[in-house]
mmCIF file with all atom_site columns, C-alpha atoms and ligand atoms in Angstrom:
data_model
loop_
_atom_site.group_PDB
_atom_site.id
_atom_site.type_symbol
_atom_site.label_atom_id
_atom_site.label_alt_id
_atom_site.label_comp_id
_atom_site.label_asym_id
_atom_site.label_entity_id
_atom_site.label_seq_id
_atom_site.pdbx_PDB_ins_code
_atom_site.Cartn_x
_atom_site.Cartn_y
_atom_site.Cartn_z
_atom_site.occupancy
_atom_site.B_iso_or_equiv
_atom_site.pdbx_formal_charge
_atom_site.auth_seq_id
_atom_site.auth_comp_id
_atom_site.auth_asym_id
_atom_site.auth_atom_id
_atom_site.pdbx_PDB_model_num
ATOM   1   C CA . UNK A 1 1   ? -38.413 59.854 -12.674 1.00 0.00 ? 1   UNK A CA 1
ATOM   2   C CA . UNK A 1 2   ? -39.879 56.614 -11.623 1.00 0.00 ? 2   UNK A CA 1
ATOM   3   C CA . UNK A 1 3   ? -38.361 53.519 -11.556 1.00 0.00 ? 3   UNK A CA 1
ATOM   4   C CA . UNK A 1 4   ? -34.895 52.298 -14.017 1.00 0.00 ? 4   UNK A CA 1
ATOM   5   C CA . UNK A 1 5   ? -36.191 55.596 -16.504 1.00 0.00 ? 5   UNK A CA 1
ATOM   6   C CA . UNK A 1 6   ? -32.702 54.754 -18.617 1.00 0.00 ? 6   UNK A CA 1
ATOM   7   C CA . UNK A 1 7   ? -30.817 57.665 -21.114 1.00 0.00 ? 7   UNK A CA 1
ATOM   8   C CA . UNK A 1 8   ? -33.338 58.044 -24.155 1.00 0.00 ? 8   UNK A CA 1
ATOM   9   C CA . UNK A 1 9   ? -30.236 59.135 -26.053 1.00 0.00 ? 9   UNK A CA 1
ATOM   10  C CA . UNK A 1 10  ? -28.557 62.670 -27.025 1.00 0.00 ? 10  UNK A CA 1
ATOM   11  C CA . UNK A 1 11  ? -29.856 64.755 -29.230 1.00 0.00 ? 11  UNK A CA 1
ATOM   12  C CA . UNK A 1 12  ? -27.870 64.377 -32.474 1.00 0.00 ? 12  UNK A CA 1
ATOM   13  C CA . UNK A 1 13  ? -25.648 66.561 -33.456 1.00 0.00 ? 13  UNK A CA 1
ATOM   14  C CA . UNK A 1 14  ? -26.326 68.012 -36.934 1.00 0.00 ? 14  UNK A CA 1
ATOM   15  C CA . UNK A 1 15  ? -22.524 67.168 -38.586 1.00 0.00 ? 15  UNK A CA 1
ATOM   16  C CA . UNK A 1 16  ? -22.092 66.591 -42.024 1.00 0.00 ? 16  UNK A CA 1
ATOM   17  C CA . UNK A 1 17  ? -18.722 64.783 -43.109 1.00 0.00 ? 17  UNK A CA 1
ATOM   18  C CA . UNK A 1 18  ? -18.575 67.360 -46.398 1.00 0.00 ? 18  UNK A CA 1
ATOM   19  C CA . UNK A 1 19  ? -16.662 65.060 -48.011 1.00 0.00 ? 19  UNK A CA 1
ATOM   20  C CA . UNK A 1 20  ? -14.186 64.095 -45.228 1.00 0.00 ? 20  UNK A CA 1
ATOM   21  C CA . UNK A 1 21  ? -13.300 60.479 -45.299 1.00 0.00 ? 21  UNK A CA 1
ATOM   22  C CA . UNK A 1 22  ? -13.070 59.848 -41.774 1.00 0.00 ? 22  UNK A CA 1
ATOM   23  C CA . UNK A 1 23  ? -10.929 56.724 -40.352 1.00 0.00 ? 23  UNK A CA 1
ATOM   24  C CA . UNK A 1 24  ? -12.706 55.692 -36.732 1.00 0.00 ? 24  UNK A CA 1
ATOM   25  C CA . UNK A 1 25  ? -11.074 52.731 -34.746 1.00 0.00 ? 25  UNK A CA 1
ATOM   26  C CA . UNK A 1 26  ? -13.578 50.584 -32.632 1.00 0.00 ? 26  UNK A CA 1
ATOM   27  C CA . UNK A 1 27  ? -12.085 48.829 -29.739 1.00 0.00 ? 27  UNK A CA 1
ATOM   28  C CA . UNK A 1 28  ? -14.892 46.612 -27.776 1.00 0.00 ? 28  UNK A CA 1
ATOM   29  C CA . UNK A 1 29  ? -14.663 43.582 -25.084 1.00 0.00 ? 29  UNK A CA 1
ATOM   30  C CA . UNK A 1 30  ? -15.505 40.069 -25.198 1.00 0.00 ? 30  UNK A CA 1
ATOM   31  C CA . UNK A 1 31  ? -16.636 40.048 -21.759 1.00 0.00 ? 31  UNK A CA 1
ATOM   32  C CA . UNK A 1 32  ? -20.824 40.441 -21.555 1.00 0.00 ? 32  UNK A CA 1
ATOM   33  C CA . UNK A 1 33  ? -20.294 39.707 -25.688 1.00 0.00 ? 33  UNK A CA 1
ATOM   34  C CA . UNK A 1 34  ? -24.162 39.209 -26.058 1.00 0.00 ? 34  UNK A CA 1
ATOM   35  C CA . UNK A 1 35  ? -24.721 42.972 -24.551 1.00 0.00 ? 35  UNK A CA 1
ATOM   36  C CA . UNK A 1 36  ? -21.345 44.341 -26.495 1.00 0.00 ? 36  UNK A CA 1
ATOM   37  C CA . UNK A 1 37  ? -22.040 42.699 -29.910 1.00 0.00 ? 37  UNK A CA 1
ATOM   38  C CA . UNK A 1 38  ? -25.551 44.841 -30.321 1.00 0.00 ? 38  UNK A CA 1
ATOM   39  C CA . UNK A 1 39  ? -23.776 47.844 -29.282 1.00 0.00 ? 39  UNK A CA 1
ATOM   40  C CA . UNK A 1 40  ? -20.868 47.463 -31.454 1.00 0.00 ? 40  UNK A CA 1
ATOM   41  C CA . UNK A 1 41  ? -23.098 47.081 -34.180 1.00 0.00 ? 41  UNK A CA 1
ATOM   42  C CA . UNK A 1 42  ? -25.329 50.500 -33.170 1.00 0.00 ? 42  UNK A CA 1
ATOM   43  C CA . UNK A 1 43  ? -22.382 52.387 -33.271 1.00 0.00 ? 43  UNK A CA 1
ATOM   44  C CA . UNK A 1 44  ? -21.226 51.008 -36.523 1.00 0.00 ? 44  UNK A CA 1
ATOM   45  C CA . UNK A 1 45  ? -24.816 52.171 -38.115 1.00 0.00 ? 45  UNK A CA 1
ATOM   46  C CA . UNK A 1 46  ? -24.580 55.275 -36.809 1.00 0.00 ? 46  UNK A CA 1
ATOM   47  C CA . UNK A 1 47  ? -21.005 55.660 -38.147 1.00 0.00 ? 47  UNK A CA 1
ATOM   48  C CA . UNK A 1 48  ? -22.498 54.528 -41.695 1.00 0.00 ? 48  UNK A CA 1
ATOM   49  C CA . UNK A 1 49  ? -25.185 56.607 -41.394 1.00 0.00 ? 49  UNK A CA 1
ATOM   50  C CA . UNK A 1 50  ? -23.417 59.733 -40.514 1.00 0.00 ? 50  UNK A CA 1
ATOM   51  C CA . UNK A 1 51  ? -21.136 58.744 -44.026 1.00 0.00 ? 51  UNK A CA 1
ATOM   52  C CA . UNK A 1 52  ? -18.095 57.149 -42.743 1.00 0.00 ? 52  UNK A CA 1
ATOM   53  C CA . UNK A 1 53  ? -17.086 53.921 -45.545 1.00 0.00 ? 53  UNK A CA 1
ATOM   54  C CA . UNK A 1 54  ? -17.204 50.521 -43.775 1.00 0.00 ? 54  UNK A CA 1
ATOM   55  C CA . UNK A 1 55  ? -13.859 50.008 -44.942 1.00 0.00 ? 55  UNK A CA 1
ATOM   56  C CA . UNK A 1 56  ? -12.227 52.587 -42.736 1.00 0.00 ? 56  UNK A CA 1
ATOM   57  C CA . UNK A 1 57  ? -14.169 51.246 -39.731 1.00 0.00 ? 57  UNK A CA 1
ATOM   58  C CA . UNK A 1 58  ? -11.486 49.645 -37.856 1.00 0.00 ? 58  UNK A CA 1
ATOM   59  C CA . UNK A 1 59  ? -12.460 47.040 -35.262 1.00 0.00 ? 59  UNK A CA 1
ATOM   60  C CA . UNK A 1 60  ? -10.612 45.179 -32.462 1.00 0.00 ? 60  UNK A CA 1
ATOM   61  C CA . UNK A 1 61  ? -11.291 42.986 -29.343 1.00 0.00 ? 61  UNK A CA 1
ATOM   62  C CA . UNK A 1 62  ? -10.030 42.989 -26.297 1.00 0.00 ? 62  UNK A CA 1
ATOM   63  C CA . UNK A 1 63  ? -10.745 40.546 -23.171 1.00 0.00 ? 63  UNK A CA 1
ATOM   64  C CA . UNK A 1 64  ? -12.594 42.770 -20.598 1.00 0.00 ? 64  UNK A CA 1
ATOM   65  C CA . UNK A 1 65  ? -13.058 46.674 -19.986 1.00 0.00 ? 65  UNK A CA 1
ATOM   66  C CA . UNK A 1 66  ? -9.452  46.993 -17.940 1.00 0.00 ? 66  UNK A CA 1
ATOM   67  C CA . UNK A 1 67  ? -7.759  45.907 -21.221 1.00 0.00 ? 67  UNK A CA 1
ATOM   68  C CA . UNK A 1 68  ? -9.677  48.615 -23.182 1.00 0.00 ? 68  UNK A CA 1
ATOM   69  C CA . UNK A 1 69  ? -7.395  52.121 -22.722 1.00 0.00 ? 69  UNK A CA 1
ATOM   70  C CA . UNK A 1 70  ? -4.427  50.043 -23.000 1.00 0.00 ? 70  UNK A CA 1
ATOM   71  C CA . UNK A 1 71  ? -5.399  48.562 -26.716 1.00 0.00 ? 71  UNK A CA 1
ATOM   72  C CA . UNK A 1 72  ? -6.910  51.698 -28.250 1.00 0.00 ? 72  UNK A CA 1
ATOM   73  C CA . UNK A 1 73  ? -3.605  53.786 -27.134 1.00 0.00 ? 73  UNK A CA 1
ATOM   74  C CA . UNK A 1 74  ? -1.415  51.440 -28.929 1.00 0.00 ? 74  UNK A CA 1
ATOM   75  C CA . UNK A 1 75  ? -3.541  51.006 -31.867 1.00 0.00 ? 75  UNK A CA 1
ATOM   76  C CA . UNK A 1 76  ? -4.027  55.020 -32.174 1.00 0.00 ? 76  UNK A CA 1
ATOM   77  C CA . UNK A 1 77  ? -0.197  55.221 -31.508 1.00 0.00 ? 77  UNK A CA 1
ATOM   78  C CA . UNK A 1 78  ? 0.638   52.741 -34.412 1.00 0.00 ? 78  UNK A CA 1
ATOM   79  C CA . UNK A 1 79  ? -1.434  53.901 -37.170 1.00 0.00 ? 79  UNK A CA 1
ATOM   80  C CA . UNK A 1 80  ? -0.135  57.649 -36.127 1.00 0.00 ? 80  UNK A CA 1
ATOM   81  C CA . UNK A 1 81  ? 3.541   55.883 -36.339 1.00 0.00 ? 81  UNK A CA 1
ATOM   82  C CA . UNK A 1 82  ? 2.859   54.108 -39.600 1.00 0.00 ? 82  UNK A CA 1
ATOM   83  C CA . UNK A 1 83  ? 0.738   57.052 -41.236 1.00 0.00 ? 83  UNK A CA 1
ATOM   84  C CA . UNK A 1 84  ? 0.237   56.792 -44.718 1.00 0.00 ? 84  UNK A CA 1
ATOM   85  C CA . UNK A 1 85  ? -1.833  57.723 -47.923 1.00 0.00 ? 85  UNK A CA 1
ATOM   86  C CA . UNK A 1 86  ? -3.540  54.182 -47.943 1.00 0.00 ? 86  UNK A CA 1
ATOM   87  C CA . UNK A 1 87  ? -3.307  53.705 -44.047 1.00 0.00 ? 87  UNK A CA 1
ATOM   88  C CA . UNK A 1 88  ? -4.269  57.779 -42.532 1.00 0.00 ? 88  UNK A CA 1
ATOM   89  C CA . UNK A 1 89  ? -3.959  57.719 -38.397 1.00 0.00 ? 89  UNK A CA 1
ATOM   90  C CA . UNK A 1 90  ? -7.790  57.041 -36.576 1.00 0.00 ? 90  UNK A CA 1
ATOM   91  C CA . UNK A 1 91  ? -9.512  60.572 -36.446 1.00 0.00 ? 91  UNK A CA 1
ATOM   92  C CA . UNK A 1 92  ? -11.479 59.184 -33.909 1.00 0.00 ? 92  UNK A CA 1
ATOM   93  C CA . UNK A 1 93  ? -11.404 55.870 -31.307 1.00 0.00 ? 93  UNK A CA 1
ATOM   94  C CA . UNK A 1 94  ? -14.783 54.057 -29.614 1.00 0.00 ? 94  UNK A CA 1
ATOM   95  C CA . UNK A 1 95  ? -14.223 52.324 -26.626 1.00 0.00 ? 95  UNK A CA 1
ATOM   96  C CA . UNK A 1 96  ? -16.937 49.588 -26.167 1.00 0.00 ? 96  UNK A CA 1
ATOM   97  C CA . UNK A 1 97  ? -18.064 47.582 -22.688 1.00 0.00 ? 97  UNK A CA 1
ATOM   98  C CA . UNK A 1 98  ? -20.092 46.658 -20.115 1.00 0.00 ? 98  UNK A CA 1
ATOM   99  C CA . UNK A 1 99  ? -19.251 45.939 -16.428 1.00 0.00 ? 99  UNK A CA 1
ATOM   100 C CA . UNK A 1 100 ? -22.112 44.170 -14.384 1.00 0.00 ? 100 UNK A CA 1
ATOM   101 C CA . UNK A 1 101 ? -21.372 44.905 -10.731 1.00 0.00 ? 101 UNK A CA 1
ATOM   102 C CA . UNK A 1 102 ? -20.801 41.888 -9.246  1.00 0.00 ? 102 UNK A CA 1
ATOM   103 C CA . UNK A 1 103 ? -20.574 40.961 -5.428  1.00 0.00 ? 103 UNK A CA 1
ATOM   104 C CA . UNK A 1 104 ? -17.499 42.520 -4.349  1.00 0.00 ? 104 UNK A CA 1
ATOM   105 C CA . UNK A 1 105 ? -15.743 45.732 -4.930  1.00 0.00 ? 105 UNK A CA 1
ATOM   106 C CA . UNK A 1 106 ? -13.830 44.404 -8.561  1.00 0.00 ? 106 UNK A CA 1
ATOM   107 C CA . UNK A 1 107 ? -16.653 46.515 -10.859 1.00 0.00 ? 107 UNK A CA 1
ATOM   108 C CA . UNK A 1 108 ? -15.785 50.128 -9.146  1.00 0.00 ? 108 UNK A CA 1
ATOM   109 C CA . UNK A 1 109 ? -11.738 49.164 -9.596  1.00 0.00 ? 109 UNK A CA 1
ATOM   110 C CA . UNK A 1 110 ? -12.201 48.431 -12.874 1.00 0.00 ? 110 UNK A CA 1
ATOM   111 C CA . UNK A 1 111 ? -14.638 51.242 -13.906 1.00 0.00 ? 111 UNK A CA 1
ATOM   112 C CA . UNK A 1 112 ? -12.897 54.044 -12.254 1.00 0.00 ? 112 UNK A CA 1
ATOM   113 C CA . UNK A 1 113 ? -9.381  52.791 -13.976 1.00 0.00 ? 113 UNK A CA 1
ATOM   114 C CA . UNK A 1 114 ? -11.074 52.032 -17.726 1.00 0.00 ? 114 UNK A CA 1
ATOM   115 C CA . UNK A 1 115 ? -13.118 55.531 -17.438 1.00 0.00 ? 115 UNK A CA 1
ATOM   116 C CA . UNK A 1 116 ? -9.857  57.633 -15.827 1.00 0.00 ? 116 UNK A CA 1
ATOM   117 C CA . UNK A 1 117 ? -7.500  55.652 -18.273 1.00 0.00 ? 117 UNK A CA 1
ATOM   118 C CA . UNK A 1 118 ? -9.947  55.903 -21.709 1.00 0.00 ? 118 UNK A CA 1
ATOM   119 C CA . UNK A 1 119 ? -9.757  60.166 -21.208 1.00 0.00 ? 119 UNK A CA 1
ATOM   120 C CA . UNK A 1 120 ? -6.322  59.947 -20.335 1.00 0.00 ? 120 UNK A CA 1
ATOM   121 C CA . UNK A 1 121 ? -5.342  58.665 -23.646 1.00 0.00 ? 121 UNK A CA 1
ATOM   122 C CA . UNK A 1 122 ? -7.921  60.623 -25.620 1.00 0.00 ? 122 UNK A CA 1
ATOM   123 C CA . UNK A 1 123 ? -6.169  63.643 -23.911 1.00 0.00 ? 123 UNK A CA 1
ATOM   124 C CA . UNK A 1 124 ? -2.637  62.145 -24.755 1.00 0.00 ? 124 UNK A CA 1
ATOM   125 C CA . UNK A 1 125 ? -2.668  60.789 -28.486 1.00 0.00 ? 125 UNK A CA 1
ATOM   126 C CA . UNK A 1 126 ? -5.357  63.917 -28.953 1.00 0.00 ? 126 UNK A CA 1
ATOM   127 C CA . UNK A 1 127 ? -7.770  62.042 -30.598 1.00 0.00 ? 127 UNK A CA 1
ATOM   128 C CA . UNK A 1 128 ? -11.112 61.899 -29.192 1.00 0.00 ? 128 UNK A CA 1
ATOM   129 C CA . UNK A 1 129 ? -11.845 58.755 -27.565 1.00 0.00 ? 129 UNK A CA 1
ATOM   130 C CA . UNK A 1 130 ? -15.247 57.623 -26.891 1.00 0.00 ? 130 UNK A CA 1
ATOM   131 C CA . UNK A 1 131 ? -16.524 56.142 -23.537 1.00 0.00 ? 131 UNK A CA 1
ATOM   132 C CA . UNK A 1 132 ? -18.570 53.332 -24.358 1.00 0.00 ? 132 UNK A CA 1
ATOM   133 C CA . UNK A 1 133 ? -18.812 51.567 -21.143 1.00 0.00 ? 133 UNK A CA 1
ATOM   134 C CA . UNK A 1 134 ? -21.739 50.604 -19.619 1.00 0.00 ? 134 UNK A CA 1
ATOM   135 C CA . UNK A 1 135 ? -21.686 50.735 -15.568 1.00 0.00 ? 135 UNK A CA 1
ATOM   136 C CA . UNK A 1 136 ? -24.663 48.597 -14.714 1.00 0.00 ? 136 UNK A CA 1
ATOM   137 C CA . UNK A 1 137 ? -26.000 47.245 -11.263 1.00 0.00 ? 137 UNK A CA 1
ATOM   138 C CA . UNK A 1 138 ? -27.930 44.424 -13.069 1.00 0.00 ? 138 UNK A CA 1
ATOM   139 C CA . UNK A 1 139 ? -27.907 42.712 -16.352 1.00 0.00 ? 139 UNK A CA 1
ATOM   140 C CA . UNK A 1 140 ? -31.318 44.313 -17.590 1.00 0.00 ? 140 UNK A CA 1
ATOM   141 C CA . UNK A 1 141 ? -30.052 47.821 -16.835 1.00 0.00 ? 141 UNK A CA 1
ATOM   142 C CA . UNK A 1 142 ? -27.066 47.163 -19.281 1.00 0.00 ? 142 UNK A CA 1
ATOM   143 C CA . UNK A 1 143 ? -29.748 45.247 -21.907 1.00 0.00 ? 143 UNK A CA 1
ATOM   144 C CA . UNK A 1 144 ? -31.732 48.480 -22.050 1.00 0.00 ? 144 UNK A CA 1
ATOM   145 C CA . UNK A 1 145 ? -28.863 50.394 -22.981 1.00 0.00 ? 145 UNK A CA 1
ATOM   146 C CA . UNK A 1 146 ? -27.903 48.325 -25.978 1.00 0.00 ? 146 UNK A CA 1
ATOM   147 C CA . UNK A 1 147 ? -31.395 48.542 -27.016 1.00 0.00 ? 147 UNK A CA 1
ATOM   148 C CA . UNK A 1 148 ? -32.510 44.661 -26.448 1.00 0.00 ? 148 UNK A CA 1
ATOM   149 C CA . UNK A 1 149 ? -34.309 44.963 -22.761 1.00 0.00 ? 149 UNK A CA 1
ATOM   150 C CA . UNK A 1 150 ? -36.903 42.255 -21.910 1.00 0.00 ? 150 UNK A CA 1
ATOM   151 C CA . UNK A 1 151 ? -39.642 44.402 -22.144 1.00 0.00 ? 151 UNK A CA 1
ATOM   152 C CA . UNK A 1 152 ? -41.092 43.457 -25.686 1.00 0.00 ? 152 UNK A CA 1
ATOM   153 C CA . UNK A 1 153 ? -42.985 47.128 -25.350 1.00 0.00 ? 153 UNK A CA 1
ATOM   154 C CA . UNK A 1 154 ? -39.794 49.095 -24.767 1.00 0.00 ? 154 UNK A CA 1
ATOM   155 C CA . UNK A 1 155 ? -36.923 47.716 -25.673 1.00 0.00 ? 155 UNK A CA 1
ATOM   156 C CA . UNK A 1 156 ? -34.815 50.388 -24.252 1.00 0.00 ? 156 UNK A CA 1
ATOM   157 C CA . UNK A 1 157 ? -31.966 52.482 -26.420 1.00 0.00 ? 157 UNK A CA 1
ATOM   158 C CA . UNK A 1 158 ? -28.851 51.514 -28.127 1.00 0.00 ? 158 UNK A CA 1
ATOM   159 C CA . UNK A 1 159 ? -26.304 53.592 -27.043 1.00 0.00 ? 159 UNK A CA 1
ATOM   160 C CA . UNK A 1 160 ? -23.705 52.954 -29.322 1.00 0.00 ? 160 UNK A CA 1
ATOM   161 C CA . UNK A 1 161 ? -26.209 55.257 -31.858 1.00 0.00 ? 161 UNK A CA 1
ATOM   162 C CA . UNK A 1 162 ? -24.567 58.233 -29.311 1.00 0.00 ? 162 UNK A CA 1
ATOM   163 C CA . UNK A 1 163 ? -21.186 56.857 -29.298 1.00 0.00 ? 163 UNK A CA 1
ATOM   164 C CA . UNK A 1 164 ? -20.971 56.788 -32.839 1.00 0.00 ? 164 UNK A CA 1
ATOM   165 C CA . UNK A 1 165 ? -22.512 60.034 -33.777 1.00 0.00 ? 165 UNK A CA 1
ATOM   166 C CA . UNK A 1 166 ? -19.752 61.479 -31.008 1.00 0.00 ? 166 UNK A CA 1
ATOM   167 C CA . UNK A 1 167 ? -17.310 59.860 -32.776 1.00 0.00 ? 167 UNK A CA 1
ATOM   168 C CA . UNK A 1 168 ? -17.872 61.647 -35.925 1.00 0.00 ? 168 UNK A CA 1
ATOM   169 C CA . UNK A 1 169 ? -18.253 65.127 -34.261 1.00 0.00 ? 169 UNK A CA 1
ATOM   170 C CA . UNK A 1 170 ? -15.567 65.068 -32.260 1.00 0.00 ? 170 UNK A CA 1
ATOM   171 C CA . UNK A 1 171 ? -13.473 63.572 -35.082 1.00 0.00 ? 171 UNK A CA 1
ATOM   172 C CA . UNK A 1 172 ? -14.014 66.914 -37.184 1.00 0.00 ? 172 UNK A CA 1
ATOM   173 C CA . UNK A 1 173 ? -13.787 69.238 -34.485 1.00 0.00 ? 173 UNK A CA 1
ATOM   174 C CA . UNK A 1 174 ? -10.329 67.855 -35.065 1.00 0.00 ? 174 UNK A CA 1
ATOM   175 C CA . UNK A 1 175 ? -9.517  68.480 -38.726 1.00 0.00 ? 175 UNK A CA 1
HETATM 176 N N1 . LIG F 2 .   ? -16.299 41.697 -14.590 1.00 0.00 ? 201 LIG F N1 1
HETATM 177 C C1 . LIG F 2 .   ? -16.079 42.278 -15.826 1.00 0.00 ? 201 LIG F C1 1
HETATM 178 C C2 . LIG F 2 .   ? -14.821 42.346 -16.405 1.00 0.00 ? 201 LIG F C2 1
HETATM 179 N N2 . LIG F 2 .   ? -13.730 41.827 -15.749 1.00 0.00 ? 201 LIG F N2 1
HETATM 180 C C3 . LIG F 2 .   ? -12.484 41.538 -16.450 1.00 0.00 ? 201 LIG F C3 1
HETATM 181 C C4 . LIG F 2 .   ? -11.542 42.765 -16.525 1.00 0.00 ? 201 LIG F C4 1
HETATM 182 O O1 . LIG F 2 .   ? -12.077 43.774 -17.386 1.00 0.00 ? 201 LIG F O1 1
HETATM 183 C C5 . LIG F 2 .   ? -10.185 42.349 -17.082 1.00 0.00 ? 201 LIG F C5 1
HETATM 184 O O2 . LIG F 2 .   ? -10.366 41.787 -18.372 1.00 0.00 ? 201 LIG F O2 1
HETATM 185 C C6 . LIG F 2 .   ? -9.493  41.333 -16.185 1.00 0.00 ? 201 LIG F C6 1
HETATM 186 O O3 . LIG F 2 .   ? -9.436  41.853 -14.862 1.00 0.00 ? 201 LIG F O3 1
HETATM 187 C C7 . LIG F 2 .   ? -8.076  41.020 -16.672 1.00 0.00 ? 201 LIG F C7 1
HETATM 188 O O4 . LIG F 2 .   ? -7.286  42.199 -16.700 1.00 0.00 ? 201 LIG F O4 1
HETATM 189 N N3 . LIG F 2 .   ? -14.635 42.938 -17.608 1.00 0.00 ? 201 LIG F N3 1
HETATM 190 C C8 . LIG F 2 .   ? -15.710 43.480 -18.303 1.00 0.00 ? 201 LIG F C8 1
HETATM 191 O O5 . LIG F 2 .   ? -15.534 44.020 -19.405 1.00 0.00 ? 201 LIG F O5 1
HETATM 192 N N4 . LIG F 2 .   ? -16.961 43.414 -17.748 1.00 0.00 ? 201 LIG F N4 1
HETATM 193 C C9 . LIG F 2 .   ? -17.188 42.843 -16.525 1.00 0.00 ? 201 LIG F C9 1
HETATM 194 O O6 . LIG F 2 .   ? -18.365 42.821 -16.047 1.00 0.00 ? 201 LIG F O6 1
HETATM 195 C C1 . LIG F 2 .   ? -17.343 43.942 -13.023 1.00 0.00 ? 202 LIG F C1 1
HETATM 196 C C2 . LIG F 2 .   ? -16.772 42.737 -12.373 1.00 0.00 ? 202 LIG F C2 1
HETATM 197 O O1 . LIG F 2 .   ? -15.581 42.552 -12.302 1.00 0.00 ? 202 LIG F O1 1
HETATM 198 C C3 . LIG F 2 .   ? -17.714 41.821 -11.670 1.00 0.00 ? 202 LIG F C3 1
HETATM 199 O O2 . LIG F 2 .   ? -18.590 41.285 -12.641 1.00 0.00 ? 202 LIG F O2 1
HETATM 200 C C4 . LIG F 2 .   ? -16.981 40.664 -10.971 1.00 0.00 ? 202 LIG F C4 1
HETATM 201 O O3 . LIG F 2 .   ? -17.919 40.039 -10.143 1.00 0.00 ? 202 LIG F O3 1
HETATM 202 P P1 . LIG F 2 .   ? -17.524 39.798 -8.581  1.00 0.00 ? 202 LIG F P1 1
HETATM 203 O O4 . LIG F 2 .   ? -17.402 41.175 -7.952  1.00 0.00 ? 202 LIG F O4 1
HETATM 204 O O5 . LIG F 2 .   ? -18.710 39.036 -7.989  1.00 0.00 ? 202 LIG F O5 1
HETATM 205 O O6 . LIG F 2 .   ? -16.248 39.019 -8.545  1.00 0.00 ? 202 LIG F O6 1
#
């Protein structure tokens, strides 16, 4: 494979909700926002797509990537604390970002921490968390991932079409 050949994409899962009104929590950063924003909004389409109402698309933002374990455990925490008919716990989290490596060794602290910390509390509040962080050497490598490269021929893939179609699977592998 020549060259930046980026992630086409997983093949999608064939899930059907079957009626299951799913509640998915979306935590993203505002750090890199013009990179997030598109991504946030490819996993929200998938979401839709795959049948889950807008309205129990929950979505919160953080500062930057380290922030991003800490905010989706407490939010997955408190609607499993407050759990009601009108307000059901998440059946599934998505945690969006992108780190840019920079010039010194800050981008591998923070990845390896947000990546370690993001299963940790998928494993912990058992519900399936999604890793939505991007871990790119250069700017362009992280636009081709949320599907809005420079190259007006190829654009490059939105990956938050994966993240959200994991979402949903993993969510009912739960029920
Ligand atoms: N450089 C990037 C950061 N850095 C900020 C940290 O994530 C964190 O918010 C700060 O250290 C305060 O705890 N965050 C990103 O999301 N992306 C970056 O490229
Ligand atoms: C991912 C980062 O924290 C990185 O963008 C910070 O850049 P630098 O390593 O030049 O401080």
């Amino acid at each position: 494979m020549g060259g930046d050949d980026f992630h086409k994409g997983v093949k999608e899962p064939s899930v059907k909700l079957n009626g299951y009104r799913l509640r998915i929590l979306i935590v993203h950063t505002r750090w890199n926002s013009e990179i997030v924003d598109p991504l946030v909004e490819g996993t929200i389409t998938a979401l839709l797509q795959y049948g889950v109402q807008r309205d129990n698309i929950v979505v919160k933002d953080v500062p930057g990537a380290f922030e991003l374990p800490g905010a989706a455990q407490r939010l997955i925490k408190q609607a499993q604390y407050l759990s009601s008919a009108d307000s059901p716990p998440f059946n599934a989290a998505v945690c969006i970002g992108v780190l840019i490596k920079g010039s010194t060794m800050h981008f591998e602290y923070i990845a390896d921490a947000t990546a370690n910390d993001i299963m940790r509390v998928g494993l912990e509040t058992d519900v399936p968390v999604i890793f939505g962080v991007l871990t790119c050497l250069t700017e362009e490598q992280a636009m081709q991932r949320a599907g809005i490269g420079r190259n007006e021929y190829d654009r490059g893939h939105n990956h938050g079409a994966d993240w959200g179609a994991a979402a949903v699977e993993m969510a009912l592998l739960q029920l």
